[in-house]
Amino acid sequence: MKRNFALFVGIYVYMELVYHLASFGAQPFNPVLALPVILMMAAIQTALVGFCRKKGNLIILWCLLSVNFLIYAVQLVYLSIFKQPLLTAAMVNAGQDALTNYWRETLNAIWSNTGYLILLALPLVGVGLLLRFKILVMKSHRGKERLAVLGVFLGGVLTTVLLLVTGFHAKWEWYEEYQEFYDPSMVIERFGVLASVQRDALKDALPPMDSALDAWSEQSDPVEESQIPGSTPSSEEVPSSQVPSSSEEVPSSEVPPEDIIDTSPNVMPIDFEKLMELAETKDLQKLVNFMKGMEPTNKNEYTGMFEGYNLIYLTAEGLSTAAIHPELTPTLYKLTHSGFVVEDYYVPLWQTSTSDGEYVNLTGLIPDQQFSMRRSAVNEQPFSLAAYFAAEGAKSYGYHNNTLEYYDRHVSHPNMGYDFKASKTKTLPLEEWGDMIFPMENADSWPASDLDMMKATIPEYIDDDRFHVYYMTVSGHMNYNFTGNRMARKHKEEVAELPYSEEGKAYIACNMELDRALEYLIEELDKAGKLENTVIALSADHYPYDMDMKNYEELVGMPLDGTLDLYRNSLILWNSEMETVEIEKTCSAEDLLPTLLNLFGFEYDSRLYAGKDMLSDSPSLVIFSNRSFITDTMEYDRKTKTITSLTDEPVDEAYYEEISQQVKGIYEYSAGILNHNFYKYVKQALVE
């Protein structure tokens, strides 16, 4: 029995080391939780292989070894593709999606990790040899042996519980990283595969640390009471220097009233007393207090600039600045270098990659763990873009040139107010869902053409008096090669002379199809006389995370691995008639929705979103998936625990602590809005 136990302990330690080396290289590893979990698992498996007679024990042994190999192998391959560990939510919600849509990427990941997969399989060979030479014997355990195994198992359980309880009360940093679970990739990197699996299984059982909602709302300065409870600020409540009054006579030496900029807060008439009454739980009450304590952004000279315009809003699959070339993608180049131009723009990678990227773009909120967009489908969405356009009598359309049911978009996007359609379906019966399929040429090509999507969908809305259209593109989807990527192959000759790797060339090539789609869109809008009155906004869902880092760095022209620069990207916020406006603030995809709401002159409450209007005078705050952040004056990389000043002055410790708490609060606030259907209560508390 001792040999069996030592064998399983040794196998787990070996597999943890191989996985860590393959996935993270020589990065630090914290064994504080891995070792007791390994003891528990080794004890369980030792007991199982001694439960039956010799033949039965052998069958159990090989089954356990195979399962162990699969756990580590699957995690290795999944992380290689998605840059996130495989969690229960992904297996339950997207298992079929992954098998049917990412089989090419899976085969490629298996091939590229063949060496490490062989290393993970070596324990099976080793056990076979030990059995062959009878060094390992599969006999039944006696009563005392079973008690000993039980004792080891209970010891592992008690050690784990003691560590977690102590970490909670002592507020140890490693416990926060483990329990808060904002970044699963950090958990699996710091603590290992088994500890990550345990954390995934116990995510609802572990006690959370102190909530930042209370702390941040207490230290924040709320808006003046006259600006909040029952009505938005009026000209009587705001100094006359801020709000024009048509009844006031303005001396000729002063600025005319029409030229005075309204800088009152972007808030809605919310009755917070009623909202607190509607909040039936402590969690909802925390959200109310946090919202009330938030500082809203102010209106500015760009408020209402596009009032009454049409909006075409795109989430671009896998797009980054590296794909934008002045000759090869001239439309992308033009649109990112005119209109509103943000030089310091970030698109963080979240846990559910594309779906979470969409969620950020469409909600202005930070995703909560996994599948936030899918989970939002059961919530009321009165403050979405589609809802604002509907309130002004405009119809909102949504399109995706891939399968209708992928990520359950057929449920989530109509819930946000879009008349949503896709180019095909795989599992949903056409007799029931056929109205949500638009006919498109080459719908089954992989990836499908964004240009074909434009040709198929523009006629549906171009003759409307006013419209809002949302597109989720797919032409820039991985893998980036000229064999499995139809869009890359389509433009292969045009990129042949580029001085990049084949993967780099293929990446630019497939994004040329998005460029052609935008070119066609602009031409059709112009033909219909709608271009001047239409705004085009585009943000990526994530950077091309499947690319080999060296090839991606070659395209970008600078080191990126392990830096926040990895998430730098480009933004399109453009109208054909506007002059170019450079935004010097550091911004991110979280900020795009509230920026659009302000530009279109919608009455909205800036405290309902994690992002802030890019054009307001609010300070910069870019938040990443692991709670790293960038402000106007500092950058904090939580993975490396590095604080970098962006000015000539050193970072003030109190300022760092304040922003860290604010970031944590915004995370919890975003999660609470999603998990408690908070917008439903806010809508009920609006003063008519």
XYZ file of C-alpha atoms in Angstrom:
688
model
C 0.000 0.000 0.000
C 2.835 2.406 0.839
C 4.296 1.878 -2.620
C 0.944 2.554 -4.256
C 0.486 5.727 -2.251
C 4.010 6.933 -3.037
C 3.384 6.099 -6.687
C 0.288 8.298 -6.940
C 1.932 11.154 -5.035
C 4.938 10.947 -7.353
C 2.749 10.856 -10.485
C 0.782 13.936 -9.413
C 3.905 15.920 -8.523
C 5.489 14.933 -11.821
C 2.404 15.868 -13.869
C 2.059 19.217 -12.074
C 5.671 20.042 -12.907
C 5.332 18.996 -16.563
C 2.105 20.976 -16.976
C 3.593 24.044 -15.321
C 6.738 23.905 -17.422
C 4.746 23.452 -20.634
C 2.242 26.217 -19.890
C 4.178 28.813 -17.904
C 7.849 27.970 -18.153
C 10.053 28.639 -15.134
C 7.511 30.851 -13.355
C 7.144 30.674 -9.546
C 4.830 27.985 -8.187
C 3.078 28.094 -4.813
C 2.696 24.524 -3.404
C 0.750 25.622 -0.322
C -2.509 24.167 -1.634
C -1.201 21.716 -4.215
C 0.462 19.380 -1.699
C -2.521 18.710 0.603
C -4.783 18.261 -2.407
C -2.275 15.822 -3.909
C -2.270 13.896 -0.602
C -6.079 13.704 -0.699
C -6.216 12.522 -4.292
C -3.378 10.028 -3.821
C -5.111 8.591 -0.746
C -8.417 8.201 -2.591
C -6.792 6.474 -5.533
C -4.681 4.244 -3.290
C -7.849 3.107 -1.547
C -9.592 2.437 -4.867
C -6.818 0.251 -6.303
C -6.956 -1.940 -3.200
C -10.697 -2.249 -3.015
C -11.077 -5.324 -5.254
C -9.088 -8.421 -6.081
C -5.979 -8.334 -8.262
C -7.704 -8.241 -11.671
C -10.262 -5.685 -10.590
C -7.552 -3.559 -8.982
C -5.580 -3.556 -12.229
C -8.612 -2.323 -14.166
C -9.207 0.433 -11.601
C -5.499 1.378 -11.694
C -5.436 1.836 -15.457
C -8.711 3.748 -15.410
C -7.367 6.136 -12.763
C -4.063 6.629 -14.581
C -5.908 7.341 -17.820
C -8.194 9.875 -16.118
C -5.189 11.584 -14.503
C -3.469 11.849 -17.867
C -6.604 13.233 -19.515
C -7.091 15.884 -16.801
C -3.609 17.294 -17.338
C -3.541 16.772 -21.103
C -6.914 18.454 -21.656
C -5.956 21.384 -19.431
C -2.674 21.762 -21.310
C -4.326 21.743 -24.746
C -7.226 23.990 -23.678
C -4.922 26.581 -22.133
C -2.768 26.479 -25.252
C -5.804 27.441 -27.360
C -7.844 29.786 -25.162
C -5.214 31.103 -22.713
C -7.587 30.131 -19.893
C -7.937 26.868 -17.917
C -10.900 24.634 -18.645
C -13.508 25.167 -15.943
C -16.749 23.383 -15.153
C -18.828 26.193 -16.637
C -17.022 25.841 -19.958
C -17.507 22.082 -20.019
C -21.214 22.369 -19.212
C -22.039 25.402 -21.348
C -19.663 25.114 -24.273
C -18.524 21.513 -24.500
C -20.341 20.863 -27.760
C -19.331 24.275 -29.104
C -15.677 23.493 -28.506
C -15.885 20.051 -30.089
C -17.726 21.196 -33.210
C -16.181 24.611 -33.796
C -12.627 24.365 -32.503
C -11.554 20.918 -33.700
C -8.993 22.465 -36.073
C -7.480 24.514 -33.265
C -7.518 21.454 -31.007
C -5.608 19.342 -33.510
C -3.096 22.127 -33.975
C -2.644 22.506 -30.205
C -2.154 18.756 -29.777
C 0.463 18.770 -32.506
C 2.347 21.738 -31.072
C 2.329 20.203 -27.569
C 3.141 16.644 -28.623
C 6.401 16.567 -26.655
C 4.780 17.607 -23.389
C 1.837 15.257 -23.946
C 4.309 12.393 -24.320
C 5.963 13.454 -21.068
C 2.561 13.445 -19.355
C 1.961 9.924 -20.663
C 5.278 8.551 -19.344
C 3.802 7.552 -15.928
C 1.572 5.069 -17.751
C 4.666 3.508 -19.313
C 6.454 3.575 -15.961
C 3.588 1.847 -14.161
C 3.479 -0.803 -16.887
C 7.164 -1.551 -16.290
C 6.700 -1.641 -12.503
C 3.888 -4.150 -12.922
C 5.883 -6.171 -15.437
C 8.761 -6.618 -13.007
C 6.384 -7.082 -10.038
C 7.756 -4.068 -8.197
C 4.170 -2.878 -7.981
C 1.596 -5.401 -6.789
C -2.156 -4.836 -6.952
C -3.401 -6.753 -3.917
C -6.423 -6.092 -1.758
C -5.942 -3.909 1.306
C -6.449 -5.146 4.823
C -8.477 -3.278 7.411
C -5.481 -1.508 8.977
C -4.239 -0.392 5.574
C -7.607 1.079 4.719
C -7.641 2.969 8.001
C -4.181 4.318 7.230
C -5.326 5.494 3.799
C -8.389 7.077 5.373
C -6.150 8.829 7.876
C -3.999 10.303 5.099
C -7.096 11.457 3.223
C -8.577 13.128 6.297
C -5.206 14.693 7.045
C -5.176 16.229 3.579
C -8.732 17.507 4.019
C -7.999 19.029 7.430
C -4.780 20.637 6.180
C -6.598 22.184 3.221
C -9.425 23.480 5.413
C -6.963 24.853 7.959
C -4.999 26.648 5.259
C -8.136 28.195 3.754
C -9.610 29.258 7.092
C -6.287 30.733 8.212
C -5.826 32.467 4.867
C -9.309 33.979 5.139
C -8.902 35.343 8.672
C -5.294 36.434 8.193
C -6.213 38.064 4.858
C -3.205 36.465 3.214
C -2.557 37.633 -0.321
C -2.461 34.113 -1.741
C -5.942 33.437 -0.346
C -7.281 36.505 -2.119
C -5.767 35.295 -5.376
C -7.259 31.854 -4.819
C -10.694 32.818 -3.521
C -11.470 35.985 -5.477
C -10.975 34.010 -8.687
C -10.973 36.981 -11.046
C -8.304 35.308 -13.141
C -8.412 31.489 -13.324
C -5.195 31.413 -15.350
C -3.400 33.003 -12.402
C -4.895 30.402 -10.043
C -3.730 27.475 -12.160
C -0.318 29.071 -12.674
C 0.260 29.861 -9.004
C -1.306 26.789 -7.386
C -1.420 24.024 -9.986
C -3.993 21.933 -11.808
C -5.451 20.006 -8.869
C -5.780 23.124 -6.714
C -7.460 24.883 -9.651
C -9.915 22.006 -10.085
C -10.653 22.107 -6.356
C -11.186 25.871 -6.505
C -13.534 25.472 -9.447
C -15.564 22.841 -7.581
C -15.718 24.826 -4.329
C -16.182 28.326 -5.737
C -19.521 28.781 -3.960
C -18.428 27.168 -0.689
C -15.396 29.271 0.229
C -15.935 32.433 2.264
C -15.217 35.646 0.353
C -12.930 38.302 1.721
C -14.224 41.735 2.720
C -16.445 43.288 0.082
C -15.006 46.327 -1.640
C -18.526 47.635 -2.336
C -18.938 48.846 1.235
C -15.429 50.187 1.580
C -15.400 52.077 -1.709
C -18.906 53.509 -1.404
C -18.030 54.788 2.081
C -14.875 56.566 0.994
C -16.314 57.896 -2.287
C -17.873 61.332 -2.370
C -21.471 60.957 -3.559
C -23.034 63.408 -5.947
C -24.819 66.321 -4.353
C -28.220 65.189 -3.098
C -29.983 67.704 -5.322
C -28.553 65.953 -8.352
C -29.633 62.441 -7.453
C -32.878 61.489 -5.812
C -35.769 62.573 -7.947
C -34.579 64.424 -10.981
C -31.623 65.212 -13.128
C -29.913 68.537 -12.547
C -31.886 71.517 -13.764
C -30.764 74.998 -14.599
C -31.903 76.025 -11.110
C -29.691 73.433 -9.439
C -26.525 74.000 -11.449
C -24.515 77.217 -11.556
C -25.444 79.436 -14.473
C -21.866 79.266 -15.656
C -22.507 75.609 -16.511
C -26.049 75.551 -17.877
C -27.425 78.058 -20.390
C -30.638 79.842 -19.554
C -32.655 81.180 -22.469
C -34.453 83.669 -20.225
C -31.229 85.283 -19.059
C -29.943 88.299 -20.872
C -26.295 87.892 -21.786
C -24.196 91.024 -22.155
C -22.558 91.307 -25.524
C -19.140 91.045 -23.908
C -19.961 87.579 -22.543
C -20.267 84.235 -24.297
C -23.752 83.728 -25.816
C -25.878 81.132 -23.981
C -25.897 78.771 -26.963
C -22.112 78.526 -26.736
C -22.055 77.642 -23.047
C -21.319 73.949 -22.579
C -23.569 71.966 -20.273
C -21.236 70.134 -17.885
C -23.884 68.755 -15.545
C -23.576 65.085 -14.522
C -24.858 62.350 -16.802
C -27.405 60.921 -14.367
C -31.018 59.811 -14.582
C -33.897 60.693 -12.223
C -33.534 57.758 -9.845
C -35.409 57.656 -6.560
C -32.760 56.042 -4.365
C -35.099 55.735 -1.409
C -37.461 53.675 -3.521
C -34.528 51.739 -4.978
C -33.352 50.844 -1.487
C -36.871 49.676 -0.602
C -36.911 47.485 -3.708
C -33.535 45.983 -2.751
C -34.706 42.878 -0.924
C -31.283 41.473 -0.042
C -28.075 42.791 1.490
C -26.280 42.196 -1.807
C -28.746 44.425 -3.658
C -28.487 47.073 -0.962
C -24.709 47.088 -1.361
C -25.146 47.706 -5.078
C -27.498 50.612 -4.378
C -25.074 52.210 -1.929
C -22.123 51.699 -4.252
C -23.961 53.233 -7.192
C -25.095 56.191 -5.115
C -21.521 56.755 -3.963
C -20.041 56.656 -7.460
C -18.999 59.892 -9.089
C -20.832 60.276 -12.406
C -19.155 61.591 -15.510
C -20.093 65.028 -16.762
C -21.605 66.097 -20.030
C -19.167 67.836 -22.332
C -18.818 69.593 -25.653
C -19.435 66.308 -27.498
C -22.699 65.461 -25.724
C -25.392 64.955 -28.358
C -22.953 65.388 -31.247
C -24.608 62.470 -33.067
C -28.153 62.943 -31.803
C -30.613 61.397 -34.269
C -27.874 59.582 -36.243
C -27.727 55.922 -37.219
C -25.194 53.645 -35.521
C -23.406 50.629 -36.957
C -21.500 48.914 -34.170
C -19.106 46.008 -34.765
C -17.242 43.582 -32.553
C -14.325 42.428 -34.720
C -13.146 38.877 -34.163
C -9.471 38.748 -33.168
C -8.627 42.175 -34.559
C -5.576 44.064 -33.376
C -3.508 46.998 -34.549
C -1.091 44.451 -36.036
C -3.631 43.666 -38.778
C -3.998 47.281 -39.892
C -1.848 48.140 -42.924
C -2.059 51.385 -44.946
C -2.006 49.570 -48.319
C -3.469 46.141 -47.567
C -6.267 47.243 -45.243
C -6.788 50.879 -46.324
C -10.315 51.205 -44.935
C -9.327 49.969 -41.503
C -6.333 52.287 -41.623
C -8.460 55.266 -42.593
C -11.129 54.661 -39.965
C -8.640 54.103 -37.134
C -6.686 57.236 -38.048
C -9.639 59.623 -38.403
C -12.832 60.352 -36.516
C -12.178 59.940 -32.795
C -8.647 58.579 -32.477
C -7.457 56.958 -29.235
C -3.747 56.213 -29.241
C -3.805 54.514 -25.844
C -6.668 52.030 -26.246
C -6.836 48.576 -24.626
C -8.957 45.481 -25.181
C -8.318 43.065 -22.294
C -8.716 39.311 -22.757
C -11.441 37.943 -20.498
C -12.247 34.384 -19.490
C -14.708 33.539 -22.259
C -12.689 35.305 -24.959
C -15.080 36.335 -27.757
C -18.310 36.123 -25.766
C -16.880 38.187 -22.917
C -15.431 40.657 -25.406
C -18.927 41.101 -26.819
C -20.322 41.458 -23.318
C -17.945 44.310 -22.526
C -18.705 46.072 -25.805
C -22.468 45.742 -25.430
C -22.830 46.395 -21.689
C -19.891 48.532 -20.584
C -19.485 46.102 -17.663
C -16.701 43.787 -16.557
C -17.570 40.106 -17.136
C -18.084 37.936 -14.072
C -16.068 34.733 -14.350
C -17.419 32.864 -17.404
C -20.288 33.192 -19.916
C -21.586 36.543 -18.706
C -23.354 37.251 -22.013
C -25.168 33.935 -21.919
C -26.132 34.448 -18.264
C -27.394 37.966 -18.971
C -30.171 36.538 -21.146
C -32.423 36.061 -18.100
C -32.000 39.679 -16.963
C -33.841 42.807 -17.976
C -31.769 45.062 -20.253
C -33.416 48.504 -20.143
C -30.092 50.333 -20.532
C -28.681 48.639 -23.630
C -27.955 50.495 -26.870
C -30.876 48.758 -28.543
C -33.198 49.867 -25.739
C -32.133 53.513 -26.102
C -32.660 53.436 -29.876
C -36.026 51.727 -29.441
C -37.106 54.535 -27.101
C -36.531 56.943 -30.004
C -38.441 54.770 -32.470
C -35.447 53.193 -34.228
C -35.171 49.464 -34.868
C -32.035 47.562 -33.854
C -30.646 44.707 -35.952
C -27.958 42.190 -35.038
C -25.996 39.858 -37.339
C -23.348 37.159 -37.062
C -21.850 35.176 -39.937
C -21.607 31.918 -38.031
C -23.955 29.563 -36.189
C -27.041 31.033 -34.526
C -26.808 29.084 -31.285
C -23.088 29.547 -30.629
C -22.715 31.038 -27.116
C -26.554 31.109 -27.081
C -26.603 34.371 -29.018
C -30.068 33.447 -30.266
C -31.233 34.083 -26.683
C -28.901 36.759 -25.300
C -28.925 39.209 -28.200
C -32.722 39.387 -28.694
C -32.927 39.905 -24.940
C -30.816 43.039 -25.384
C -33.307 44.325 -27.945
C -31.791 43.205 -31.243
C -33.623 41.585 -34.126
C -30.786 39.066 -34.249
C -29.920 36.743 -37.135
C -27.046 34.428 -38.044
C -25.982 32.848 -41.308
C -26.626 29.230 -40.299
C -27.586 26.852 -37.522
C -26.215 23.477 -36.509
C -28.469 22.128 -33.786
C -31.563 24.315 -33.832
C -34.360 23.105 -36.147
C -34.974 25.399 -39.108
C -38.730 24.996 -38.884
C -38.579 26.751 -35.499
C -35.596 29.081 -35.920
C -35.532 29.697 -39.666
C -36.690 33.315 -39.258
C -33.404 34.032 -37.485
C -31.243 32.801 -40.380
C -30.245 35.196 -43.158
C -29.262 33.708 -46.550
C -25.585 34.294 -47.279
C -23.208 33.016 -49.928
C -20.512 30.615 -48.702
C -22.130 30.359 -45.275
C -20.340 27.073 -44.569
C -16.809 28.283 -45.321
C -14.466 28.603 -42.368
C -14.142 31.279 -41.395
C -17.030 32.880 -43.233
C -16.703 36.156 -45.112
C -17.555 39.447 -43.425
C -17.999 40.919 -46.896
C -20.596 38.280 -47.755
C -22.387 39.126 -44.492
C -22.560 42.805 -45.451
C -23.910 41.991 -48.907
C -26.585 39.772 -47.400
C -27.746 42.049 -44.586
C -27.443 45.695 -45.650
C -30.608 45.567 -47.822
C -32.628 44.642 -44.742
C -32.134 47.978 -42.980
C -30.684 50.494 -45.443
C -34.085 51.957 -46.340
C -35.175 52.533 -42.724
C -35.514 56.155 -41.661
C -33.227 55.417 -38.726
C -31.450 52.274 -37.590
C -28.941 50.747 -35.216
C -27.058 47.673 -36.420
C -24.739 45.373 -34.484
C -22.318 42.993 -36.220
C -20.247 40.198 -34.716
C -17.654 39.387 -37.385
C -15.779 36.122 -37.878
C -13.334 36.523 -40.798
C -10.423 37.243 -38.445
C -10.868 34.004 -36.506
C -7.941 31.708 -35.694
C -6.114 29.582 -36.837
C -3.903 31.782 -38.943
C -2.632 29.732 -41.854
C -3.312 29.278 -45.560
C -4.673 25.736 -45.330
C -7.520 25.789 -42.786
C -8.370 29.491 -42.948
C -10.512 30.245 -45.994
C -10.243 34.031 -45.660
C -6.464 33.928 -45.339
C -6.254 31.734 -48.417
C -8.486 34.146 -50.325
C -5.960 36.968 -49.879
C -2.779 34.885 -49.858
C -1.231 36.409 -52.970
C -1.730 39.950 -51.692
C 0.396 39.314 -48.580
C 2.995 37.082 -50.201
C 5.755 39.715 -50.163
C 5.351 40.762 -46.540
C 8.488 40.184 -44.404
C 6.641 38.159 -41.765
C 6.120 34.556 -40.757
C 3.438 32.551 -42.531
C 1.211 32.928 -39.470
C 1.699 36.702 -39.498
C 0.902 36.925 -43.207
C -2.194 34.760 -42.778
C -3.393 36.944 -39.912
C -3.238 40.100 -42.001
C -4.738 38.265 -44.978
C -7.877 37.087 -43.184
C -8.458 40.545 -41.732
C -8.356 41.971 -45.248
C -11.844 40.502 -45.603
C -13.049 42.668 -42.712
C -11.465 45.636 -44.459
C -13.358 44.858 -47.667
C -16.568 44.474 -45.673
C -16.166 47.948 -44.164
C -15.336 49.386 -47.565
C -18.516 47.877 -49.024
C -20.569 49.082 -46.048
C -19.406 52.673 -46.530
C -20.100 52.527 -50.276
C -23.645 51.248 -49.725
C -24.363 53.847 -47.057
C -23.122 56.538 -49.421
C -25.271 55.268 -52.305
C -28.340 55.329 -50.053
C -27.573 58.854 -48.838
C -27.131 57.552 -45.275
C -23.368 57.907 -44.816
C -23.339 61.486 -43.528
C -25.889 60.605 -40.869
C -24.303 57.319 -39.737
C -21.657 56.582 -37.113
C -19.448 53.502 -37.415
C -17.968 52.131 -34.187
C -15.740 49.064 -33.980
C -13.793 47.398 -31.208
C -12.144 43.987 -31.053
C -13.251 41.170 -28.789
C -9.632 40.285 -27.940
C -6.153 40.234 -29.432
C -5.206 37.183 -31.595
C -4.258 35.100 -28.560
C -3.779 31.894 -30.514
C -0.839 33.314 -32.471
C 2.672 32.261 -31.546
C 3.949 35.078 -29.337
C 7.138 35.527 -31.346
C 5.152 35.897 -34.561
C 2.776 38.364 -32.944
C 5.652 40.402 -31.538
C 7.181 40.423 -35.006
C 4.000 42.006 -36.386
C 3.725 44.569 -33.607
C 7.433 45.341 -33.613
C 8.014 45.251 -29.860
C 8.212 42.773 -26.943
C 4.750 41.942 -25.574
C 4.965 38.713 -23.599
C 4.202 39.289 -19.938
C 3.289 42.969 -20.402
C 0.026 44.892 -20.443
C 1.040 46.201 -23.880
C -0.173 42.835 -25.150
C -3.718 44.214 -24.911
C -3.150 47.474 -26.783
C -5.494 47.768 -29.713
C -7.211 50.162 -32.110
C -10.655 51.709 -31.977
C -12.976 52.944 -34.723
C -15.393 55.726 -33.788
C -16.041 57.539 -37.042
C -18.407 59.695 -39.040
C -17.644 60.825 -42.581
C -18.353 64.505 -41.882
C -16.527 65.014 -38.602
C -13.080 66.454 -38.085
C -10.503 64.189 -36.470
C -10.439 64.411 -32.678
C -7.518 62.909 -30.779
C -8.341 61.481 -27.360
C -5.240 61.565 -25.187
C -6.714 59.627 -22.278
C -5.937 55.975 -21.697
C -9.174 54.126 -22.535
C -10.507 50.621 -22.992
C -13.420 48.701 -24.485
C -15.342 49.173 -21.211
C -15.545 52.879 -22.005
C -17.033 52.568 -25.485
C -20.707 52.068 -24.587
C -21.004 55.087 -22.239
C -19.073 57.162 -24.795
C -21.638 56.280 -27.463
C -24.536 57.042 -25.137
C -23.121 60.507 -24.505
C -22.362 61.177 -28.179
C -25.888 60.210 -29.222
C -27.395 62.441 -26.568
C -29.299 59.690 -24.773
C -30.385 60.386 -21.225
C -28.353 57.803 -19.369
C -26.835 57.317 -15.934
C -23.059 57.006 -16.081
C -23.045 55.190 -12.725
C -24.700 52.130 -14.276
C -21.547 51.076 -16.120
C -17.995 50.076 -15.255
C -16.598 52.155 -18.125
C -16.597 55.930 -18.437
C -17.223 58.334 -21.296
C -13.841 58.737 -23.023
C -14.639 62.366 -23.831
C -15.519 63.390 -20.291
C -13.165 64.974 -17.770
C -13.135 61.828 -15.610
C -9.703 60.328 -14.885
C -8.510 57.296 -16.849
C -8.946 53.815 -15.434
C -8.342 50.699 -17.532
C -9.043 47.412 -15.747
C -7.742 43.990 -16.791
C -8.963 40.467 -16.067
C -6.590 39.867 -13.145
C -7.225 43.321 -11.595
C -4.158 44.903 -13.100
C -4.923 48.504 -14.005
C -3.687 51.660 -15.707
C -4.561 55.211 -14.681
C -3.379 58.633 -15.830
C -0.348 58.423 -13.568
C 0.480 54.775 -12.901
C 0.390 51.214 -14.191
C -0.013 48.214 -11.910
C 0.700 44.699 -13.187
C -0.811 42.349 -10.630
C 0.870 39.277 -12.055
C 4.362 40.653 -11.467
C 3.321 42.929 -8.556
C 4.974 45.792 -10.438
C 3.944 49.436 -9.967
C 5.184 51.808 -12.660
C 4.855 55.574 -12.524
C 3.756 57.179 -15.782
C 4.930 60.591 -14.666
C 8.133 62.040 -13.252
C 6.746 61.666 -9.744
C 6.873 58.436 -7.709
C 3.577 56.625 -7.112
C 1.887 57.611 -3.894
C 1.118 54.508 -1.815
C -2.210 55.878 -0.632
C -3.249 56.545 -4.244
C -2.298 52.998 -5.237
C -4.359 51.544 -2.382
C -7.310 53.773 -3.263
C -7.346 52.721 -6.921
C -6.844 49.054 -6.016
C -9.908 49.202 -3.804
C -11.837 51.042 -6.493
C -10.935 48.401 -9.081
C -12.076 45.630 -6.778
C -15.298 47.514 -6.111
C -16.022 47.952 -9.825
C -15.448 44.221 -10.320
C -17.934 43.372 -7.578
C -20.386 45.995 -8.810
C -20.318 44.608 -12.370
C -20.773 41.073 -11.060
C -23.656 42.188 -8.849
C -25.444 43.933 -11.717
C -25.315 40.666 -13.679
C -25.999 38.183 -10.897
C -28.801 40.110 -9.177
C -30.606 41.545 -12.208
C -29.896 44.977 -10.754
C -31.110 46.962 -13.752
C -34.620 45.652 -13.176
C -34.775 47.448 -9.833
C -33.150 50.618 -11.168
C -35.785 50.785 -13.912
C -38.559 50.497 -11.323
C -36.995 53.334 -9.305
C -36.862 55.814 -12.186
C -38.941 58.906 -11.608
C -41.409 59.410 -14.459
